[in-house]
Tab-separated table of C-alpha atoms in Angstrom:
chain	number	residue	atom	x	y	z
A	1	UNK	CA	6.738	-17.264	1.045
A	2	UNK	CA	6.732	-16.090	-2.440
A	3	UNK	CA	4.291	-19.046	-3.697
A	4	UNK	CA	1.883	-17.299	-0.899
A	5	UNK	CA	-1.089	-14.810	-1.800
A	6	UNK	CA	0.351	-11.222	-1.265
A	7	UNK	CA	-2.381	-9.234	0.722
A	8	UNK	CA	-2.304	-5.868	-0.776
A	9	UNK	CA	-4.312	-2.790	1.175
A	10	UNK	CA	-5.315	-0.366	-1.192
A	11	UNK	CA	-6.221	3.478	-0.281
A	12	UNK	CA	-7.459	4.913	-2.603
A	13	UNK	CA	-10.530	7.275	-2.881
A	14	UNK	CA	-11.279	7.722	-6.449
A	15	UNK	CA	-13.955	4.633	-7.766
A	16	UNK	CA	-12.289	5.078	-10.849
A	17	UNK	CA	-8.376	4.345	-9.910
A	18	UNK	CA	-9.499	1.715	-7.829
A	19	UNK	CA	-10.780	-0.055	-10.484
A	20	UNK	CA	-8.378	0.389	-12.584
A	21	UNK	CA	-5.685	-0.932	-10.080
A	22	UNK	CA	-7.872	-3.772	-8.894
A	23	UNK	CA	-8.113	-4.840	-12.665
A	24	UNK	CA	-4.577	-4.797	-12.826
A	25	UNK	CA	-3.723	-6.573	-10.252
A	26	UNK	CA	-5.675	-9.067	-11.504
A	27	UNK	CA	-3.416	-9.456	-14.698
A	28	UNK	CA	-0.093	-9.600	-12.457
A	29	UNK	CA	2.034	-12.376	-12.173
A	30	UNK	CA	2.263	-12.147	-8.451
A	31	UNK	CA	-0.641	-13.831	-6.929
A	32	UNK	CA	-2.371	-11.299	-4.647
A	33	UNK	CA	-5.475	-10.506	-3.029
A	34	UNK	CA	-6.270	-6.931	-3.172
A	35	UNK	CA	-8.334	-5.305	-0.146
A	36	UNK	CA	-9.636	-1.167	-1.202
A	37	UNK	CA	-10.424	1.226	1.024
A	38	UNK	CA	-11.958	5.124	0.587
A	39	UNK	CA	-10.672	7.000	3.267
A	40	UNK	CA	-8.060	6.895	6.350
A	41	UNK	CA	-10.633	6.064	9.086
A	42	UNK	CA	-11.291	2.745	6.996
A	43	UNK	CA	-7.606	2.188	6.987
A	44	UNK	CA	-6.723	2.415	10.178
A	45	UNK	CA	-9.885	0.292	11.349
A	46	UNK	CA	-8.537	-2.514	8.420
A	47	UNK	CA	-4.989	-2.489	9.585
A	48	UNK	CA	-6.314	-2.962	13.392
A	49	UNK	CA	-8.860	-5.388	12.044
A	50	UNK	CA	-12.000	-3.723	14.132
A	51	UNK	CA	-15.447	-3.649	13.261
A	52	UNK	CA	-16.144	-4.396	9.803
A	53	UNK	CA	-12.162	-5.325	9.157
A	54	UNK	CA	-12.426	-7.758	12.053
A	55	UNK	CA	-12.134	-10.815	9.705
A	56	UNK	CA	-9.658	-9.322	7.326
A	57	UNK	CA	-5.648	-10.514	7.153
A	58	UNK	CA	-3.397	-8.285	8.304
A	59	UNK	CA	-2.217	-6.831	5.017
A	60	UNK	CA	1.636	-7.066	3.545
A	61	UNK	CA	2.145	-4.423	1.919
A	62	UNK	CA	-0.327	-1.228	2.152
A	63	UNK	CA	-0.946	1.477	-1.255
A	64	UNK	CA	-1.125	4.914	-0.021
A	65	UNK	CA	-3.183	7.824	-1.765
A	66	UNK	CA	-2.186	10.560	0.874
A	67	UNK	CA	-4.930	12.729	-0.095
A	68	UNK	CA	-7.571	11.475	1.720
A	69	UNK	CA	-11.099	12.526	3.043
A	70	UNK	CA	-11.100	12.292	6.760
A	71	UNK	CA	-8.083	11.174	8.488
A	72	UNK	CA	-5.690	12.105	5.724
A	73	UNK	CA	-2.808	9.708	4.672
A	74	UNK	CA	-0.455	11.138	6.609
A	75	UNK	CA	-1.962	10.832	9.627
A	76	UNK	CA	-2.571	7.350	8.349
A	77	UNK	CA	1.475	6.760	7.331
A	78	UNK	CA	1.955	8.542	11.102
A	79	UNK	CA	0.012	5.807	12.995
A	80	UNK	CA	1.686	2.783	10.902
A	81	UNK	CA	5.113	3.714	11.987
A	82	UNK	CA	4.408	4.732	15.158
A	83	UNK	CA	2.613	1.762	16.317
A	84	UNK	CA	5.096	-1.263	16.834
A	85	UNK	CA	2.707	-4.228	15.748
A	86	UNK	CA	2.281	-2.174	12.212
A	87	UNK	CA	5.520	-0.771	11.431
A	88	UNK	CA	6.747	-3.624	9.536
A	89	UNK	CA	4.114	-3.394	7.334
A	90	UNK	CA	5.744	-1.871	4.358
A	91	UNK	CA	3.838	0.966	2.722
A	92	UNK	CA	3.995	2.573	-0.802
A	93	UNK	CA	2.716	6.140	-1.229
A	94	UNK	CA	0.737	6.868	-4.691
A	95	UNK	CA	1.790	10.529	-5.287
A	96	UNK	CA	0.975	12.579	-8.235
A	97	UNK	CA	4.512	14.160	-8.664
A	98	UNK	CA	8.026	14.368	-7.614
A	99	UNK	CA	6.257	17.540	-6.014
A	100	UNK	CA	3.776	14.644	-4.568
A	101	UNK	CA	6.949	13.058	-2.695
A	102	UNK	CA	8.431	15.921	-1.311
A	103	UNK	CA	5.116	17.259	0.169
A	104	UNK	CA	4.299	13.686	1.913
A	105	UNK	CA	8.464	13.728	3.294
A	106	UNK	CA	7.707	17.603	4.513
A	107	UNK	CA	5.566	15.849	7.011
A	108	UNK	CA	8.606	14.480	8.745
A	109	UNK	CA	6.969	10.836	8.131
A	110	UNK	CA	8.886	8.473	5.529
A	111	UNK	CA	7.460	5.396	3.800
A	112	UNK	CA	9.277	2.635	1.936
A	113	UNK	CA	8.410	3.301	-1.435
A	114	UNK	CA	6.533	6.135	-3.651
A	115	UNK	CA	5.303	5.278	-7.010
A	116	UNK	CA	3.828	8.152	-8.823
A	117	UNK	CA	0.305	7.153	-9.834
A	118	UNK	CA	-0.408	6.308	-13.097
A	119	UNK	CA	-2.468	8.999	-15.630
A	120	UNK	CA	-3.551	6.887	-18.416
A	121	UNK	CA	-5.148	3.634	-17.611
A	122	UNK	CA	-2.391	1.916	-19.842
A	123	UNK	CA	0.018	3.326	-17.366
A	124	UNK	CA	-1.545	0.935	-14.812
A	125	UNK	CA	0.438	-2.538	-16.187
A	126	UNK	CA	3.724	-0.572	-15.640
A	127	UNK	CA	2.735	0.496	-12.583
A	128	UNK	CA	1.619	-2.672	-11.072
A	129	UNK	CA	5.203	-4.179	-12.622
A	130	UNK	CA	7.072	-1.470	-10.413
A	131	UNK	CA	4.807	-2.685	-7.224
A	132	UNK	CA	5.832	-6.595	-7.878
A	133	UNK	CA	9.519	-5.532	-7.940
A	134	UNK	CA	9.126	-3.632	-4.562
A	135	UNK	CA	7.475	-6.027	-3.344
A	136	UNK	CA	10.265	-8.830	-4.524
A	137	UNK	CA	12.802	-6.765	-3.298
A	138	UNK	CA	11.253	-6.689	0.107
A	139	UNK	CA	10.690	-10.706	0.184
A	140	UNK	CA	14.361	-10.939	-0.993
A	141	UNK	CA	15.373	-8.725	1.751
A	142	UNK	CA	13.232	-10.868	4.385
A	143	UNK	CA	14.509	-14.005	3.607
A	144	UNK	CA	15.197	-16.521	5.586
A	145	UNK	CA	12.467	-15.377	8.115
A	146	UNK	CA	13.997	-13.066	10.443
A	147	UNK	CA	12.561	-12.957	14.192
A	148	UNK	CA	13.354	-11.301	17.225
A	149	UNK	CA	14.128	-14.101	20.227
């Protein structure tokens, strides 16, 4: 599993920190194929694969902005873990803040992971670095393959 591509969902609706995150992934030492999205309606249709999504993998592991335009993030965190076939999906929630953090957990909806988003655009190698480690953790706690029979 770890030699496999890790399918990262980005959502994210600044141009500017998605490029700066795509870039950086680029550089990581995990091999990954990132997937960016603007908004929560996009999410949501990517996660069910419809309509324009309907050829896109199912992603691992899903990057959160929960400001969003539209269907916000939480309503977009909300609908992952209420929905059995995508509540495995483990999801990390860019926030801002500590203050970030405890505004997204005031909405009674908890994700895996929150990474504060990075400011400067060095930031962004440190940042990725903290996603690989979640992300190795996870695989580390998923191994061997666990399935229901």
């Amino acid at each position: 599993m770890e030699d496999e591509p890790i399918e990262i969902l980005l959502v994210e609706p600044s141009p500017g920190d998605t490029r700066l995150f795509t870039e950086s992934f680029k550089d990581a030492s995990l091999t990954n194929s990132v997937h960016t999205v603007s908004d929560g309606e996009e999410a949501l249709d990517f996660v069910h694969q419809r309509d324009a999504y309907s050829d896109k993998p199912q992603p691992d592991l899903i990057l959160l902005e929960p400001q969003l335009p539209g269907t916000s993030g939480f309503d977009v965190l909300s609908e992952l873990k209420n929905e059995e076939a995508l509540c495995d999906i483990p999801v990390v929630v860019l926030t801002s803040s500590d203050v970030g953090e405890k505004i997204v957990k005031s909405h009674d909806i908890d994700a895996e992971h929150y990474l504060q988003k990075p400011v400067e655009s060095d930031d962004f190698i440190e940042f990725v670095q903290s996603v690989e480690n979640f992300w190795l953790t996870i695989v580390q706690q998923t191994t061997p393959t666990q399935e229901q029979g």
